[in-house]
Amino acid sequence: MYKMPTIDLSAKSLLMLSQLGIFVTFTYWTSQGLEDIIDYVFPLLFAVSGLALFLSVPNSRMGVTLGVPAFMVVIGLATGEDETIFWAVFMLVMFGPIAYMPALASGDSTLGLDDASRMQRLGILWIVFALFMMLMMSSIVDMAMDGEWTDEDFDEIEYDMSIDSTQQTIAQVGLAVGVIGVLVFLMTAVVGIRTYDHRVIMGNWKMLPWHGGAMAAGAMLIGQYLWLVADGEPAFNFIEIPFILSLVGLTALTPCIAYDTNSGSSDSEE
């Protein structure tokens, strides 16, 4: 019914821990300020979802991808809170890639996919996840464009946040790096402008999918750092650190494992 994963410092193990870390942070966030009995359901839901994926429980990926949003829709309809339906769509787009990317990257046999289909789906999911994280979960676009933005926590408390001109320049550089990273991944791993081992040769430079992953992860790291040091930010919470590390790990390690030309996880050895 489950499989205990190997915990070490390998890239695959760190990717699984990154996946678990996302659910741990959501469990913590939704467990704050509980008042009614129904409020306890969401922390429990995220905790069970994270453990099910971590322990490779059968059908856990499909259950998390569709089950969590469906449950939120039911709760929204039952309580008359229409905004819950919006959050259900949000969770579908976010947790779908999180649930499937580690398995697709490592070539999990339970997926029942050939290498070509697996890599194609992984490429699409990574693009969706990277763009979603940079545009929705990070305020780096507002940081780069305006230098100020409004954020809202799980208690629906709004914070007016801002950064100075130097930090805004850093945000602009970070955003540019992130966009370039997504484009590099798109060219090397999705569109097909590559050699047999997923390289785009540009003069003396050989661009690989993991280069794009590293750049996108770097952009997210810059965005999260600027969020933490911005004026008007909420009090620092230690749970931000594992969330940032998990986010960076999922973004960077997925292409690193999937397109490793020295392993059998890539379709380049056909």
Coordinates of C-alpha atoms in Angstrom, one line a residue:
M1 CA 0.0 0.0 0.0
Y2 CA 3.0 2.3 0.4
K3 CA 6.7 2.5 -0.2
M4 CA 9.2 4.1 2.2
P5 CA 11.5 6.3 0.0
T6 CA 15.3 6.3 0.4
I7 CA 16.4 9.5 2.3
D8 CA 19.9 10.6 1.3
L9 CA 21.5 13.6 -0.5
S10 CA 20.8 12.3 -4.0
A11 CA 19.0 14.6 -6.4
K12 CA 16.0 12.3 -6.5
S13 CA 15.7 12.1 -2.7
L14 CA 16.0 15.9 -2.4
L15 CA 13.3 16.3 -5.1
M16 CA 10.9 14.1 -3.1
L17 CA 11.7 16.1 0.1
S18 CA 11.0 19.3 -1.8
Q19 CA 7.6 17.9 -2.8
L20 CA 6.8 17.0 0.8
G21 CA 8.0 20.4 2.0
I22 CA 5.4 22.2 -0.1
F23 CA 2.6 20.2 1.6
V24 CA 4.2 20.7 5.1
T25 CA 4.2 24.5 4.6
F26 CA 0.6 24.5 3.4
T27 CA -0.4 22.3 6.4
Y28 CA 1.2 24.8 8.7
W29 CA -0.3 27.9 7.1
T30 CA -3.8 26.5 7.1
S31 CA -3.5 25.4 10.7
Q32 CA -3.1 29.0 11.9
G33 CA -6.1 30.7 13.6
L34 CA -8.4 27.7 13.6
E35 CA -11.9 28.5 15.0
D36 CA -14.5 26.0 13.7
I37 CA -14.3 22.3 13.3
I38 CA -14.4 22.6 9.5
D39 CA -11.2 24.7 9.7
Y40 CA -9.3 21.6 10.8
V41 CA -10.1 19.7 7.6
F42 CA -7.7 21.7 5.4
P43 CA -4.5 21.1 7.4
L44 CA -5.5 17.4 7.6
L45 CA -6.1 17.3 3.9
F46 CA -2.7 18.8 3.0
A47 CA -0.9 16.6 5.5
V48 CA -2.5 13.4 4.2
S49 CA -1.8 14.5 0.6
G50 CA 1.9 15.2 1.3
L51 CA 2.4 11.9 3.1
A52 CA 0.5 9.9 0.4
L53 CA 2.8 11.3 -2.3
F54 CA 5.9 10.9 -0.2
L55 CA 5.1 7.2 0.6
S56 CA 4.0 6.5 -3.1
V57 CA 0.5 5.4 -2.1
P58 CA -1.3 4.0 -5.1
N59 CA -3.3 6.6 -7.0
S60 CA -2.1 9.3 -4.7
R61 CA -1.0 11.6 -7.6
M62 CA -4.5 11.5 -9.2
G63 CA -6.1 11.9 -5.8
V64 CA -4.1 15.0 -4.9
T65 CA -4.5 16.6 -8.3
L66 CA -8.2 16.2 -8.5
G67 CA -9.3 15.4 -5.0
V68 CA -8.0 18.5 -3.3
P69 CA -9.7 20.9 -5.7
A70 CA -12.9 18.9 -5.8
F71 CA -13.0 18.9 -2.0
M72 CA -12.6 22.6 -1.9
V73 CA -15.4 23.1 -4.4
V74 CA -17.7 20.9 -2.2
I75 CA -16.7 23.0 0.9
G76 CA -17.3 26.2 -1.0
L77 CA -20.8 25.2 -2.1
A78 CA -21.7 23.9 1.3
T79 CA -20.6 27.1 3.1
G80 CA -21.6 29.5 0.4
E81 CA -18.1 30.9 0.0
D82 CA -17.7 31.5 -3.7
E83 CA -14.0 32.4 -3.4
T84 CA -13.3 28.8 -2.4
I85 CA -14.0 27.8 -6.0
F86 CA -11.3 30.2 -7.2
W87 CA -8.9 28.6 -4.8
A88 CA -9.9 25.2 -6.1
V89 CA -8.8 26.2 -9.6
F90 CA -5.6 27.7 -8.0
M91 CA -4.8 24.4 -6.3
L92 CA -5.5 22.3 -9.4
V93 CA -2.9 24.3 -11.4
M94 CA -0.4 24.3 -8.5
F95 CA -0.7 20.8 -7.0
G96 CA -1.1 19.0 -10.3
P97 CA 2.5 19.7 -11.4
I98 CA 3.8 19.3 -7.9
A99 CA 2.2 15.8 -7.6
Y100 CA 3.4 14.5 -11.0
M101 CA 6.8 16.2 -11.7
P102 CA 9.0 14.0 -9.4
A103 CA 7.5 10.8 -10.8
L104 CA 7.8 12.0 -14.4
A105 CA 11.3 13.1 -13.8
S106 CA 12.5 9.9 -12.3
G107 CA 10.6 7.7 -14.8
D108 CA 8.2 6.0 -12.3
S109 CA 7.0 2.8 -13.9
T110 CA 3.5 3.2 -12.2
L111 CA 2.8 6.0 -14.6
G112 CA 2.5 3.6 -17.5
L113 CA 4.0 6.0 -20.0
D114 CA 6.7 5.5 -22.7
D115 CA 9.7 7.8 -22.5
A116 CA 8.5 10.1 -25.3
S117 CA 5.1 10.7 -23.7
R118 CA 6.6 11.0 -20.2
M119 CA 9.1 13.7 -21.3
Q120 CA 6.5 15.6 -23.3
R121 CA 4.2 15.8 -20.3
L122 CA 7.0 16.7 -17.9
G123 CA 8.0 19.5 -20.2
I124 CA 4.6 21.0 -20.3
L125 CA 4.0 20.6 -16.5
W126 CA 7.3 22.2 -15.7
I127 CA 6.5 25.2 -17.9
V128 CA 3.1 25.6 -16.3
F129 CA 4.6 25.3 -12.8
A130 CA 7.5 27.7 -13.4
L131 CA 5.3 30.4 -14.9
F132 CA 2.6 29.9 -12.3
M133 CA 5.2 30.3 -9.5
M134 CA 6.8 33.4 -10.9
L135 CA 3.5 35.1 -11.9
M136 CA 1.2 34.0 -9.1
M137 CA 3.1 32.8 -6.1
S138 CA 5.8 35.4 -6.4
S139 CA 5.4 39.2 -6.7
I140 CA 8.5 39.6 -8.8
V141 CA 6.6 41.1 -11.7
D142 CA 5.1 43.8 -9.5
M143 CA 8.5 44.3 -7.8
A144 CA 10.2 44.8 -11.2
M145 CA 7.5 47.0 -12.7
D146 CA 6.3 49.2 -9.8
G147 CA 8.4 48.4 -6.8
E148 CA 5.3 48.0 -4.7
W149 CA 2.4 45.6 -4.4
T150 CA -0.3 44.3 -2.1
D151 CA -0.2 40.8 -0.5
E152 CA -2.7 38.9 1.4
D153 CA -2.2 36.1 3.9
F154 CA -4.5 33.1 4.8
D155 CA -6.4 35.2 7.3
E156 CA -7.2 37.6 4.4
I157 CA -5.1 40.4 6.0
E158 CA -3.7 42.7 3.3
Y159 CA -0.2 44.1 3.5
D160 CA 1.0 47.1 1.4
M161 CA 4.6 46.2 0.5
S162 CA 7.4 48.1 -1.3
I163 CA 11.1 48.0 -2.1
D164 CA 13.6 50.7 -2.9
S165 CA 15.1 51.5 -6.3
T166 CA 18.1 49.3 -5.9
Q167 CA 16.0 46.3 -4.9
Q168 CA 13.7 47.0 -7.8
T169 CA 16.7 46.8 -10.2
I170 CA 17.5 43.4 -8.6
A171 CA 13.9 42.4 -9.2
Q172 CA 14.2 43.4 -12.8
V173 CA 17.3 41.3 -13.3
G174 CA 15.7 38.4 -11.5
L175 CA 12.6 38.6 -13.7
A176 CA 14.7 38.7 -16.8
V177 CA 16.7 35.7 -15.6
G178 CA 13.5 33.8 -14.9
V179 CA 12.0 34.5 -18.4
I180 CA 15.3 33.5 -20.1
G181 CA 15.3 30.3 -18.0
V182 CA 11.8 29.4 -19.1
L183 CA 12.7 30.1 -22.7
V184 CA 15.9 28.0 -22.5
F185 CA 13.9 25.1 -21.1
L186 CA 11.3 25.6 -23.8
M187 CA 13.9 25.4 -26.5
T188 CA 15.9 22.5 -25.2
A189 CA 13.2 20.3 -23.7
V190 CA 9.8 21.0 -25.2
V191 CA 9.9 22.6 -28.7
G192 CA 12.5 20.2 -30.0
I193 CA 15.3 22.6 -31.0
R194 CA 17.9 20.3 -29.5
T195 CA 20.4 17.6 -30.4
Y196 CA 20.1 14.0 -29.3
D197 CA 21.0 14.9 -25.7
H198 CA 18.8 17.9 -25.3
R199 CA 21.4 20.5 -26.0
V200 CA 21.2 23.8 -27.9
I201 CA 24.7 24.7 -29.1
M202 CA 25.2 28.4 -29.3
G203 CA 28.8 29.1 -30.2
N204 CA 30.9 27.6 -27.4
W205 CA 27.9 27.4 -25.1
K206 CA 25.8 24.3 -24.7
M207 CA 22.5 25.0 -23.2
L208 CA 20.7 22.2 -21.3
P209 CA 17.2 22.0 -19.8
W210 CA 18.7 22.1 -16.3
H211 CA 20.3 25.5 -17.1
G212 CA 16.8 26.8 -17.7
G213 CA 15.6 25.2 -14.4
A214 CA 18.5 26.7 -12.5
M215 CA 17.7 30.2 -13.9
A216 CA 14.0 30.0 -13.2
A217 CA 14.8 28.7 -9.6
G218 CA 17.2 31.6 -9.2
A219 CA 14.5 34.1 -10.2
M220 CA 12.1 32.6 -7.6
L221 CA 14.8 32.8 -5.0
I222 CA 15.4 36.5 -5.7
G223 CA 11.7 37.2 -5.6
Q224 CA 11.2 35.4 -2.3
Y225 CA 14.3 37.2 -0.8
L226 CA 13.0 40.6 -1.8
W227 CA 9.5 39.7 -0.4
L228 CA 11.2 39.0 3.0
V229 CA 13.1 42.2 3.1
A230 CA 10.4 44.5 1.7
D231 CA 8.9 47.4 3.7
G232 CA 5.5 46.6 5.1
E233 CA 6.0 42.8 5.1
P234 CA 4.3 40.7 7.8
A235 CA 6.5 39.4 10.6
F236 CA 9.0 36.9 9.5
N237 CA 7.8 33.3 9.8
F238 CA 10.3 30.5 10.0
I239 CA 8.1 28.3 7.7
E240 CA 9.0 30.7 4.8
I241 CA 12.5 29.1 4.6
P242 CA 11.4 25.5 4.0
F243 CA 8.8 26.8 1.5
I244 CA 11.4 28.7 -0.5
L245 CA 13.8 25.8 -0.4
S246 CA 11.1 23.4 -1.5
L247 CA 10.0 25.7 -4.3
V248 CA 13.6 26.1 -5.6
G249 CA 14.2 22.4 -5.3
L250 CA 11.2 21.4 -7.4
T251 CA 12.0 23.9 -10.1
A252 CA 15.7 23.2 -10.3
L253 CA 16.0 19.5 -9.6
T254 CA 13.2 18.3 -11.9
P255 CA 14.9 19.1 -15.2
C256 CA 18.3 18.1 -13.6
I257 CA 17.0 14.6 -13.0
A258 CA 14.8 14.2 -16.0
Y259 CA 17.3 15.3 -18.6
D260 CA 20.4 13.9 -17.1
T261 CA 22.2 12.6 -20.2
N262 CA 24.3 10.2 -18.1
S263 CA 21.3 8.4 -16.7
G264 CA 18.6 6.3 -18.1
S265 CA 15.9 8.8 -17.1
S266 CA 16.2 10.7 -20.3
D267 CA 14.8 9.7 -23.6
S268 CA 18.1 10.7 -25.3
E269 CA 19.5 7.2 -25.2
E270 CA 16.9 5.6 -27.5

